[in-house]
PDB file of C-alpha atoms in Angstrom:
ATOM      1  CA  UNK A 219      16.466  11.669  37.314  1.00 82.00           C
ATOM      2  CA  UNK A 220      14.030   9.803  39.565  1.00 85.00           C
ATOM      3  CA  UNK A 221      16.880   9.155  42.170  1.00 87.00           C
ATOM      4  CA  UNK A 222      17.401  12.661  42.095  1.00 86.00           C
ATOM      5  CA  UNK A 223      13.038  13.620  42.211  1.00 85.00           C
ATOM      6  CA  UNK A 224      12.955  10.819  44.895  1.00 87.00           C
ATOM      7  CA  UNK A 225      16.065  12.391  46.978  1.00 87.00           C
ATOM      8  CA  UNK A 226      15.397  15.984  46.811  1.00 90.00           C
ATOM      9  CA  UNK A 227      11.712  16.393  46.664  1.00 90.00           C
ATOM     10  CA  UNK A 228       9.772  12.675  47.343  1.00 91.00           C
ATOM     11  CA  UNK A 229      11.693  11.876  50.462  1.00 92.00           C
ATOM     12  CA  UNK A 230      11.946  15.339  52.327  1.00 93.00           C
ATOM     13  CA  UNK A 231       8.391  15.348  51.670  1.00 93.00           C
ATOM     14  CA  UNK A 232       7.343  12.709  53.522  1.00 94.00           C
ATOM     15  CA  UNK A 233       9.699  13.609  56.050  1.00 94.00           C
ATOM     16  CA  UNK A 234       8.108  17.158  56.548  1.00 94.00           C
ATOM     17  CA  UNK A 235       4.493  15.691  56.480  1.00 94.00           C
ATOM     18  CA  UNK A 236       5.363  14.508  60.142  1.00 96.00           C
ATOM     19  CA  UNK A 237       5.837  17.687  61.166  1.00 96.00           C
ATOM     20  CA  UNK A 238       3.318  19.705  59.327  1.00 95.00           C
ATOM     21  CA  UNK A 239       1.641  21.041  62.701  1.00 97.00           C
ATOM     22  CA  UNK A 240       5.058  22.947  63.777  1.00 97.00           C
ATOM     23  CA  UNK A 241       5.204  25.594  61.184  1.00 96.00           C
ATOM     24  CA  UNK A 242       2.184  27.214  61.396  1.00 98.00           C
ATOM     25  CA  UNK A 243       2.487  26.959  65.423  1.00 98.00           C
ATOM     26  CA  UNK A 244       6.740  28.882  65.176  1.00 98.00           C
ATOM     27  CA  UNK A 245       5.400  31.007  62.855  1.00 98.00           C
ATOM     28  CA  UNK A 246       2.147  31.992  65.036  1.00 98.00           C
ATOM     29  CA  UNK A 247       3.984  32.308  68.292  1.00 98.00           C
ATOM     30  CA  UNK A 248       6.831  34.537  66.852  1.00 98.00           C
ATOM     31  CA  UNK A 249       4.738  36.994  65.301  1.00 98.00           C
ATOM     32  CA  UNK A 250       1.818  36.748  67.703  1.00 98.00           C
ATOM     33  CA  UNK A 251       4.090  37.296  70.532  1.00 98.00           C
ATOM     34  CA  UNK A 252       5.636  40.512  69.218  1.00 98.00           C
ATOM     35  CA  UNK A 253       2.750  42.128  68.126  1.00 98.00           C
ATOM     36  CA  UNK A 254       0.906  41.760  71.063  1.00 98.00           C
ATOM     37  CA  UNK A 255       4.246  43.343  72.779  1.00 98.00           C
ATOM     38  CA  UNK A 256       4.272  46.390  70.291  1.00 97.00           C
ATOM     39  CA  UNK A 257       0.927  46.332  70.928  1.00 98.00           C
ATOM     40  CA  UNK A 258       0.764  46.437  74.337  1.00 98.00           C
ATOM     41  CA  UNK A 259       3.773  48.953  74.442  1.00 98.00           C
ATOM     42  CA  UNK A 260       1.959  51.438  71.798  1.00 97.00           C
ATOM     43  CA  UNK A 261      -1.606  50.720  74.221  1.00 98.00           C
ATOM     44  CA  UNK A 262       0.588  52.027  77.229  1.00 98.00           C
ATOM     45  CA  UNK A 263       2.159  55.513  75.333  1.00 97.00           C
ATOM     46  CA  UNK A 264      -0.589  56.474  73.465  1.00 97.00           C
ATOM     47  CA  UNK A 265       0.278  60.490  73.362  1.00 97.00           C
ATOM     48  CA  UNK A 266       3.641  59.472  71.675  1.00 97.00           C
ATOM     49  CA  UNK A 267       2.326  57.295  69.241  1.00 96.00           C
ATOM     50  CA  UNK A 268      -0.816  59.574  68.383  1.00 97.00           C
ATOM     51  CA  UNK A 269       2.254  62.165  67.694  1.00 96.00           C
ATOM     52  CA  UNK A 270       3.838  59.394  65.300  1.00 94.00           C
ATOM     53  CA  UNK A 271       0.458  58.662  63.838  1.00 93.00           C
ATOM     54  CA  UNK A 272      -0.313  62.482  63.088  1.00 94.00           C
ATOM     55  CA  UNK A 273       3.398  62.556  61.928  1.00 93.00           C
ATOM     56  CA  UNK A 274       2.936  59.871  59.723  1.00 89.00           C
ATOM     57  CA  UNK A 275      -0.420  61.562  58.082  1.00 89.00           C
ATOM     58  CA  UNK A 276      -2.467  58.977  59.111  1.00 91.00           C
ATOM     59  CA  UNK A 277      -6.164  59.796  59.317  1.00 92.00           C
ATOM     60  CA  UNK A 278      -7.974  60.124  62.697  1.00 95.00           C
ATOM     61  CA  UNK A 279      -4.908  59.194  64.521  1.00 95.00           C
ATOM     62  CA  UNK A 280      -6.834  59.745  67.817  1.00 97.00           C
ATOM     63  CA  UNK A 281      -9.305  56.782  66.639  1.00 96.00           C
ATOM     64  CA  UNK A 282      -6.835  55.134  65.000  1.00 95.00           C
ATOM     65  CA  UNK A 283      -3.908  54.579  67.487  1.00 96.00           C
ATOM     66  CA  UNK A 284      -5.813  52.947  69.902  1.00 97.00           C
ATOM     67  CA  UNK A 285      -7.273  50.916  67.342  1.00 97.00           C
ATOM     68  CA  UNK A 286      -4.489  49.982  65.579  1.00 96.00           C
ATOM     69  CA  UNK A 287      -2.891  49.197  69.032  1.00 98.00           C
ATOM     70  CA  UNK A 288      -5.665  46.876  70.041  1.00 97.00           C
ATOM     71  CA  UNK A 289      -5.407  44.851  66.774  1.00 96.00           C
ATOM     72  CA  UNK A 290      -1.698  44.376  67.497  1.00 98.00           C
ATOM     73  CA  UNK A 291      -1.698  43.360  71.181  1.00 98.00           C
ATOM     74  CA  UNK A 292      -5.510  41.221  70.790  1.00 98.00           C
ATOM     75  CA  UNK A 293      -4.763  39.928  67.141  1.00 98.00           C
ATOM     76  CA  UNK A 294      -0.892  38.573  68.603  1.00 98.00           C
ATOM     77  CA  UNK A 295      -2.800  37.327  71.450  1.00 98.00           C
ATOM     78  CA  UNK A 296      -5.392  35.449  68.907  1.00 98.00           C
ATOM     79  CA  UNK A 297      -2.067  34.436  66.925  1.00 98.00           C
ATOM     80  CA  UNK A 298      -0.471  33.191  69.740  1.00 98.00           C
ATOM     81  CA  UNK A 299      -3.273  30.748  70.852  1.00 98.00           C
ATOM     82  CA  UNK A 300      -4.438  29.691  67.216  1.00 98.00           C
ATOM     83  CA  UNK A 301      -7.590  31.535  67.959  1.00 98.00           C
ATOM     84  CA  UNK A 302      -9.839  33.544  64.814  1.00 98.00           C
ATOM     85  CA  UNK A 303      -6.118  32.982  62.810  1.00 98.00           C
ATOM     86  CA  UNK A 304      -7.453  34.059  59.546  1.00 98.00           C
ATOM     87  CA  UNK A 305      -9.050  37.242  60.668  1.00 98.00           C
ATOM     88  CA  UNK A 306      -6.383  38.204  62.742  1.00 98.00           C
ATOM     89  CA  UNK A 307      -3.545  37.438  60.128  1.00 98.00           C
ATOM     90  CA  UNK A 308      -5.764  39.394  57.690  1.00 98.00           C
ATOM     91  CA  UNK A 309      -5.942  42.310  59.776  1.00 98.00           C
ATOM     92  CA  UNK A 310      -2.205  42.604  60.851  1.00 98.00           C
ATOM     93  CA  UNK A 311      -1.414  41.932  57.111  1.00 98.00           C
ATOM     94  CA  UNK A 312      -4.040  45.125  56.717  1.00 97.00           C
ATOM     95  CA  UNK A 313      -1.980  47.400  59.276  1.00 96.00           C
ATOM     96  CA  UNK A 314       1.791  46.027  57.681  1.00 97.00           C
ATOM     97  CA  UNK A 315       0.270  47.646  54.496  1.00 97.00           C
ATOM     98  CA  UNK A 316      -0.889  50.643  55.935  1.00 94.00           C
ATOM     99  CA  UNK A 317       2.390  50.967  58.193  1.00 93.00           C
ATOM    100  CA  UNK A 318       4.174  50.662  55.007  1.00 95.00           C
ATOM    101  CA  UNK A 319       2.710  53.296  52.873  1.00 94.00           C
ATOM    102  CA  UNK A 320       2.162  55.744  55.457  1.00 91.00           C
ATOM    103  CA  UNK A 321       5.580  55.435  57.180  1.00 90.00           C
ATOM    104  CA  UNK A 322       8.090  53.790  54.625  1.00 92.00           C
ATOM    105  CA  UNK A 323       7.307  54.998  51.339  1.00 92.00           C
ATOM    106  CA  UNK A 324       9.463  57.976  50.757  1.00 91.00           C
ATOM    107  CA  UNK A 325      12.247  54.987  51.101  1.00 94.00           C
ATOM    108  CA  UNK A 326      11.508  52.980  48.907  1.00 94.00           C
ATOM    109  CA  UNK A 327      12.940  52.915  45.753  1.00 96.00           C
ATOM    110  CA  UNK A 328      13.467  49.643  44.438  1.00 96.00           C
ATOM    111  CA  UNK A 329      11.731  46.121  45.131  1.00 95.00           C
ATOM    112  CA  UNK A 330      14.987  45.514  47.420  1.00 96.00           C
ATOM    113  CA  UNK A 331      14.411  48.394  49.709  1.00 95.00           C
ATOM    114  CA  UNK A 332      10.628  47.072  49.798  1.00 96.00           C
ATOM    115  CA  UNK A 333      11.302  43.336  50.759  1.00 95.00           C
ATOM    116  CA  UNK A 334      13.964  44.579  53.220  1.00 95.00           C
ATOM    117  CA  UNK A 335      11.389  46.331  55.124  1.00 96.00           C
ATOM    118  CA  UNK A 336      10.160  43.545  58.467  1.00 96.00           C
ATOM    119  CA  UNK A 337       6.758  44.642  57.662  1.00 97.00           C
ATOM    120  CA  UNK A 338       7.233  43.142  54.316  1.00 97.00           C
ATOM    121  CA  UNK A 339       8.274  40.076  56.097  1.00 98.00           C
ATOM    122  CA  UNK A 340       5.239  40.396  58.933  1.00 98.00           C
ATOM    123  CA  UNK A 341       2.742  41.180  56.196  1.00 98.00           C
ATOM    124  CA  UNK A 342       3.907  37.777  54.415  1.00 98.00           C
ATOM    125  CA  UNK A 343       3.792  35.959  57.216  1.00 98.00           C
ATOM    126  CA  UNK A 344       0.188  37.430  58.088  1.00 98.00           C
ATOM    127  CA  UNK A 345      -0.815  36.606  55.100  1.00 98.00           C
ATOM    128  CA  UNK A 346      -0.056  33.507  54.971  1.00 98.00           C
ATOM    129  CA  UNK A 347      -2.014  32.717  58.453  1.00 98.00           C
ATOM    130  CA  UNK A 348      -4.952  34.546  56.647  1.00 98.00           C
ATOM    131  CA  UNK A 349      -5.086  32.206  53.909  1.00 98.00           C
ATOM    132  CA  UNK A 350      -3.411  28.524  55.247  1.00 97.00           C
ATOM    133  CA  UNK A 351      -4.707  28.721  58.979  1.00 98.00           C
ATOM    134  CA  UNK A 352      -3.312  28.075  62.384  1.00 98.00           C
ATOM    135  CA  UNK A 353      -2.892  24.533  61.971  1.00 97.00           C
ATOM    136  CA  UNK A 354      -3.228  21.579  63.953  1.00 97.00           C
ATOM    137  CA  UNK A 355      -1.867  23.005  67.124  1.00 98.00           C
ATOM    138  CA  UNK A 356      -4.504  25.842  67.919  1.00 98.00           C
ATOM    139  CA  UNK A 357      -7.952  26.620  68.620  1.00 98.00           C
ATOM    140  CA  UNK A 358      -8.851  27.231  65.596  1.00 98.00           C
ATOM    141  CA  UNK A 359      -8.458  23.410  64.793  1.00 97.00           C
ATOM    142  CA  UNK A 360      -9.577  21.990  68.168  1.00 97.00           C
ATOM    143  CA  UNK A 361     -12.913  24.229  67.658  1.00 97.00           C
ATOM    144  CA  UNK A 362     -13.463  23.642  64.284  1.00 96.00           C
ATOM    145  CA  UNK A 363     -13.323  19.656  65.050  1.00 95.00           C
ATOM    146  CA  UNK A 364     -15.383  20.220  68.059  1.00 94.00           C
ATOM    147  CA  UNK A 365     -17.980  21.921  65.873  1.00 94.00           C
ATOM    148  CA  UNK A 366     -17.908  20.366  62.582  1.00 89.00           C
ATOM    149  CA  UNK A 367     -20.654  17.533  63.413  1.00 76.00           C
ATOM    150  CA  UNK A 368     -23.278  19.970  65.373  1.00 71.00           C
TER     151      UNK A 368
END
């Protein structure tokens, strides 16, 4: 049984400890980089997606779309660079909620249909950033060590 703990768990471990800084970093990037691209793209047709926001029955969707359109593109930018990580994972993780109830729910009807949704993916990915950071490759980390003796 130790062969097996040492194999399987002990030595892939260590292995992965080396490269610690990289998942965080693909993670940030890939999300970061398509939300500030949807973002961008809803920023740049805002009649349309005011009609899909009014559609949708979200509130104020005059406030909102812009809004909601700046968090994607400036929160992927943050992503992207490792920059305010946990605010702007918690944020997108916000709008993934919100996108889901207010555009997916009639679908759903089992926890299948739910997980299969991306934005169940993006939220727990967001998420995640929100609560485990943008790791060593980021601002985030170069700040807080810049800052952490003044």
């Amino acid at each position: 049984m130790h062969i097996l703990f040492e194999g399987l768990i002990a030595w892939p471990k260590k292995v992965a400890a080396h490269f610690e800084w990289l998942g965080p970093l693909v993670a940030r990037v890939v999300v970061g980089y398509t939300f500030m691209l949807t973002g961008w793209g809803k920023l740049n047709n805002l009649p349309a997606i005011i009609e899909n926001f009014q559609s949708w029955g979200i509130p104020f969707p005059e406030f909102m779309t812009p809004f909601v359109a700046g968090w994607e593109f400036f929160g992927g930018l943050g992503l992207i660079l490792g920059l305010m990580t946990r605010i702007c994972g918690g944020a997108l993780a916000v709008v993934m909620v919100v996108a889901i109830i207010s555009a997916k729910l009639a679908d759903i009807d089992s926890l299948e249909t739910l997980l299969g949704f991306e934005e169940a993916t993006y939220f727990a990915v967001f998420t995640w950033l929100a609560i485990c950071g943008a790791g060593k490759v980021s601002l985030d980390d170069w700040l807080e060590r810049r800052y952490k003796n003044h």
